[in-house]
Amino acid sequence: DFDPDVAQFGVQPETFVWTDAGRQRRYTPDIRLETVGGEVIYRQVKLATRLAADPTLGGRLRAIEAECAARGARHEMWLDTDIRRQPRLSNARRLRATVAVLAAENHHAIHTIITRLPFPSNLGAAAEALGG
């Protein structure tokens, strides 16, 4: 939400299924995003220690990248150590604070505010109406 190059994104958007050596393999990306320029990127978030222990993701990384390419997209691997550095760290903190506001006890107030917005509206207008 805070990256000006991102037009839209979805969490665990789809599952890729393919056959490898007679076995059915599956992979669900963590994030699918589309940039304002129309590029599609599938992102996977991994612990750096886990990736270091298994850099091919059980032999699936090459197939995952091929599945992304077949969809006209690219694959990115983000490590927990990357997310803990700026600017991603401040973005993650802002997202965490935003999610806290979405707690069940705030749903009625949020609904009231959002239904009063003119439509169509954008995310910036909604954020401003909800107090940033």
PDB file of C-alpha atoms in Angstrom:
ATOM      1  CA  ASP A   1       0.000   0.000   0.000  1.00  0.00           C
ATOM      2  CA  PHE A   2       2.863   2.369   0.667  1.00  0.00           C
ATOM      3  CA  ASP A   3       4.937   1.726  -2.431  1.00  0.00           C
ATOM      4  CA  PRO A   4       4.059   4.291  -5.116  1.00  0.00           C
ATOM      5  CA  ASP A   5       5.032   1.803  -7.832  1.00  0.00           C
ATOM      6  CA  VAL A   6       2.430  -0.771  -6.706  1.00  0.00           C
ATOM      7  CA  ALA A   7      -1.001  -0.450  -8.313  1.00  0.00           C
ATOM      8  CA  GLN A   8      -2.568  -3.476  -6.584  1.00  0.00           C
ATOM      9  CA  PHE A   9      -1.661  -6.607  -4.658  1.00  0.00           C
ATOM     10  CA  GLY A  10      -3.148  -9.768  -3.236  1.00  0.00           C
ATOM     11  CA  VAL A  11      -2.026 -12.161  -0.517  1.00  0.00           C
ATOM     12  CA  GLN A  12      -1.699 -15.863  -1.399  1.00  0.00           C
ATOM     13  CA  PRO A  13      -3.500 -15.140  -4.670  1.00  0.00           C
ATOM     14  CA  GLU A  14      -3.347 -18.535  -6.355  1.00  0.00           C
ATOM     15  CA  THR A  15      -1.694 -21.934  -6.228  1.00  0.00           C
ATOM     16  CA  PHE A  16       0.577 -23.122  -9.014  1.00  0.00           C
ATOM     17  CA  VAL A  17       0.332 -26.852  -9.786  1.00  0.00           C
ATOM     18  CA  TRP A  18       2.744 -28.747 -12.015  1.00  0.00           C
ATOM     19  CA  THR A  19       4.106 -32.239 -12.495  1.00  0.00           C
ATOM     20  CA  ASP A  20       7.759 -33.008 -11.856  1.00  0.00           C
ATOM     21  CA  ALA A  21       9.150 -36.515 -12.379  1.00  0.00           C
ATOM     22  CA  GLY A  22       5.659 -37.960 -12.136  1.00  0.00           C
ATOM     23  CA  ARG A  23       4.851 -36.116  -8.889  1.00  0.00           C
ATOM     24  CA  GLN A  24       2.336 -33.332  -8.582  1.00  0.00           C
ATOM     25  CA  ARG A  25       3.965 -30.245  -7.056  1.00  0.00           C
ATOM     26  CA  ARG A  26       2.250 -27.191  -5.595  1.00  0.00           C
ATOM     27  CA  TYR A  27       3.332 -23.682  -4.697  1.00  0.00           C
ATOM     28  CA  THR A  28       1.344 -20.734  -3.369  1.00  0.00           C
ATOM     29  CA  PRO A  29       3.126 -17.377  -3.624  1.00  0.00           C
ATOM     30  CA  ASP A  30       2.898 -15.103  -0.592  1.00  0.00           C
ATOM     31  CA  ILE A  31       2.038 -12.022  -2.656  1.00  0.00           C
ATOM     32  CA  ARG A  32       1.018 -11.161  -6.214  1.00  0.00           C
ATOM     33  CA  LEU A  33       1.415  -7.530  -7.123  1.00  0.00           C
ATOM     34  CA  GLU A  34       0.980  -5.421 -10.182  1.00  0.00           C
ATOM     35  CA  THR A  35       3.053  -2.303 -10.683  1.00  0.00           C
ATOM     36  CA  VAL A  36       1.689   0.964 -12.058  1.00  0.00           C
ATOM     37  CA  GLY A  37       3.569   0.047 -15.258  1.00  0.00           C
ATOM     38  CA  GLY A  38       1.615  -3.215 -15.557  1.00  0.00           C
ATOM     39  CA  GLU A  39       4.386  -5.630 -14.501  1.00  0.00           C
ATOM     40  CA  VAL A  40       3.232  -8.628 -12.464  1.00  0.00           C
ATOM     41  CA  ILE A  41       5.489  -9.890  -9.671  1.00  0.00           C
ATOM     42  CA  TYR A  42       5.035 -12.884  -7.397  1.00  0.00           C
ATOM     43  CA  ARG A  43       6.844 -12.465  -4.086  1.00  0.00           C
ATOM     44  CA  GLN A  44       7.836 -15.073  -1.610  1.00  0.00           C
ATOM     45  CA  VAL A  45       9.014 -14.247   1.906  1.00  0.00           C
ATOM     46  CA  LYS A  46      11.436 -16.655   3.581  1.00  0.00           C
ATOM     47  CA  LEU A  47      13.599 -16.738   6.669  1.00  0.00           C
ATOM     48  CA  ALA A  48      17.199 -16.141   5.608  1.00  0.00           C
ATOM     49  CA  THR A  49      18.313 -19.131   7.662  1.00  0.00           C
ATOM     50  CA  ARG A  50      15.793 -21.406   5.955  1.00  0.00           C
ATOM     51  CA  LEU A  51      16.813 -20.278   2.478  1.00  0.00           C
ATOM     52  CA  ALA A  52      20.488 -20.721   3.363  1.00  0.00           C
ATOM     53  CA  ALA A  53      19.745 -24.284   4.449  1.00  0.00           C
ATOM     54  CA  ASP A  54      17.771 -25.051   1.273  1.00  0.00           C
ATOM     55  CA  PRO A  55      18.513 -22.516  -1.510  1.00  0.00           C
ATOM     56  CA  THR A  56      16.569 -24.478  -4.162  1.00  0.00           C
ATOM     57  CA  LEU A  57      13.427 -24.777  -1.992  1.00  0.00           C
ATOM     58  CA  GLY A  58      13.470 -28.532  -2.179  1.00  0.00           C
ATOM     59  CA  GLY A  59      14.349 -28.406  -5.869  1.00  0.00           C
ATOM     60  CA  ARG A  60      11.241 -26.338  -6.646  1.00  0.00           C
ATOM     61  CA  LEU A  61      12.745 -22.858  -7.175  1.00  0.00           C
ATOM     62  CA  ARG A  62      13.503 -23.315 -10.877  1.00  0.00           C
ATOM     63  CA  ALA A  63       9.967 -24.617 -11.542  1.00  0.00           C
ATOM     64  CA  ILE A  64       8.430 -21.785  -9.488  1.00  0.00           C
ATOM     65  CA  GLU A  65      10.317 -19.217 -11.555  1.00  0.00           C
ATOM     66  CA  ALA A  66       9.221 -20.985 -14.774  1.00  0.00           C
ATOM     67  CA  GLU A  67       5.567 -20.967 -13.621  1.00  0.00           C
ATOM     68  CA  CYS A  68       5.808 -17.230 -12.908  1.00  0.00           C
ATOM     69  CA  ALA A  69       7.357 -16.605 -16.332  1.00  0.00           C
ATOM     70  CA  ALA A  70       4.585 -18.652 -17.992  1.00  0.00           C
ATOM     71  CA  ARG A  71       2.139 -16.181 -16.413  1.00  0.00           C
ATOM     72  CA  GLY A  72       4.101 -13.244 -17.828  1.00  0.00           C
ATOM     73  CA  ALA A  73       5.432 -12.408 -14.375  1.00  0.00           C
ATOM     74  CA  ARG A  74       8.632 -12.554 -12.437  1.00  0.00           C
ATOM     75  CA  HIS A  75       9.439 -14.120  -9.094  1.00  0.00           C
ATOM     76  CA  GLU A  76      11.128 -12.306  -6.198  1.00  0.00           C
ATOM     77  CA  MET A  77      12.440 -13.751  -2.980  1.00  0.00           C
ATOM     78  CA  TRP A  78      12.312 -11.411   0.013  1.00  0.00           C
ATOM     79  CA  LEU A  79      14.124 -12.424   3.166  1.00  0.00           C
ATOM     80  CA  ASP A  80      13.131 -11.565   6.712  1.00  0.00           C
ATOM     81  CA  THR A  81      16.448  -9.718   7.004  1.00  0.00           C
ATOM     82  CA  ASP A  82      15.482  -7.524   4.016  1.00  0.00           C
ATOM     83  CA  ILE A  83      12.131  -6.639   5.536  1.00  0.00           C
ATOM     84  CA  ARG A  84      13.805  -5.560   8.776  1.00  0.00           C
ATOM     85  CA  ARG A  85      15.702  -2.765   6.967  1.00  0.00           C
ATOM     86  CA  GLN A  86      14.419   0.618   5.843  1.00  0.00           C
ATOM     87  CA  PRO A  87      12.231   1.522   4.028  1.00  0.00           C
ATOM     88  CA  ARG A  88      10.505  -1.842   4.330  1.00  0.00           C
ATOM     89  CA  LEU A  89      10.658  -1.806   8.131  1.00  0.00           C
ATOM     90  CA  SER A  90       8.715   1.459   8.421  1.00  0.00           C
ATOM     91  CA  ASN A  91       6.202   0.180   5.846  1.00  0.00           C
ATOM     92  CA  ALA A  92       5.712  -3.013   7.865  1.00  0.00           C
ATOM     93  CA  ARG A  93       5.211  -0.957  11.028  1.00  0.00           C
ATOM     94  CA  ARG A  94       2.626   1.233   9.290  1.00  0.00           C
ATOM     95  CA  LEU A  95       0.819  -1.853   8.021  1.00  0.00           C
ATOM     96  CA  ARG A  96       0.811  -3.390  11.512  1.00  0.00           C
ATOM     97  CA  ALA A  97      -0.684  -0.194  12.965  1.00  0.00           C
ATOM     98  CA  THR A  98      -3.296  -0.150  10.208  1.00  0.00           C
ATOM     99  CA  VAL A  99      -4.283  -3.745  10.878  1.00  0.00           C
ATOM    100  CA  ALA A 100      -4.673  -2.934  14.590  1.00  0.00           C
ATOM    101  CA  VAL A 101      -7.237  -0.253  13.689  1.00  0.00           C
ATOM    102  CA  LEU A 102      -9.230  -2.876  11.787  1.00  0.00           C
ATOM    103  CA  ALA A 103     -10.009  -4.752  15.017  1.00  0.00           C
ATOM    104  CA  ALA A 104     -13.591  -5.988  15.395  1.00  0.00           C
ATOM    105  CA  GLU A 105     -14.521  -3.296  17.910  1.00  0.00           C
ATOM    106  CA  ASN A 106     -13.788  -0.623  15.275  1.00  0.00           C
ATOM    107  CA  HIS A 107     -15.778  -2.181  12.395  1.00  0.00           C
ATOM    108  CA  HIS A 108     -18.941  -0.121  12.952  1.00  0.00           C
ATOM    109  CA  ALA A 109     -17.051   3.184  13.021  1.00  0.00           C
ATOM    110  CA  ILE A 110     -14.987   2.222   9.976  1.00  0.00           C
ATOM    111  CA  HIS A 111     -18.111   1.186   8.076  1.00  0.00           C
ATOM    112  CA  THR A 112     -19.807   4.487   8.922  1.00  0.00           C
ATOM    113  CA  ILE A 113     -16.816   6.541   7.750  1.00  0.00           C
ATOM    114  CA  ILE A 114     -16.294   4.576   4.534  1.00  0.00           C
ATOM    115  CA  THR A 115     -19.961   4.637   3.507  1.00  0.00           C
ATOM    116  CA  ARG A 116     -19.840   8.444   3.632  1.00  0.00           C
ATOM    117  CA  LEU A 117     -16.980   8.634   1.123  1.00  0.00           C
ATOM    118  CA  PRO A 118     -17.815   9.730  -2.416  1.00  0.00           C
ATOM    119  CA  PHE A 119     -17.517   6.915  -4.930  1.00  0.00           C
ATOM    120  CA  PRO A 120     -15.358   6.125  -6.697  1.00  0.00           C
ATOM    121  CA  SER A 121     -12.702   6.849  -4.059  1.00  0.00           C
ATOM    122  CA  ASN A 122      -9.085   5.830  -3.706  1.00  0.00           C
ATOM    123  CA  LEU A 123      -7.130   4.328  -0.847  1.00  0.00           C
ATOM    124  CA  GLY A 124      -5.602   7.712   0.026  1.00  0.00           C
ATOM    125  CA  ALA A 125      -9.048   9.257   0.516  1.00  0.00           C
ATOM    126  CA  ALA A 126     -10.116   6.352   2.697  1.00  0.00           C
ATOM    127  CA  ALA A 127      -6.946   6.580   4.786  1.00  0.00           C
ATOM    128  CA  GLU A 128      -7.443  10.318   5.241  1.00  0.00           C
ATOM    129  CA  ALA A 129     -11.098   9.866   6.247  1.00  0.00           C
ATOM    130  CA  LEU A 130     -10.037   7.227   8.781  1.00  0.00           C
ATOM    131  CA  GLY A 131      -7.418   9.533  10.287  1.00  0.00           C
ATOM    132  CA  GLY A 132      -4.381   8.624   8.246  1.00  0.00           C
TER     133      GLY A 132
END
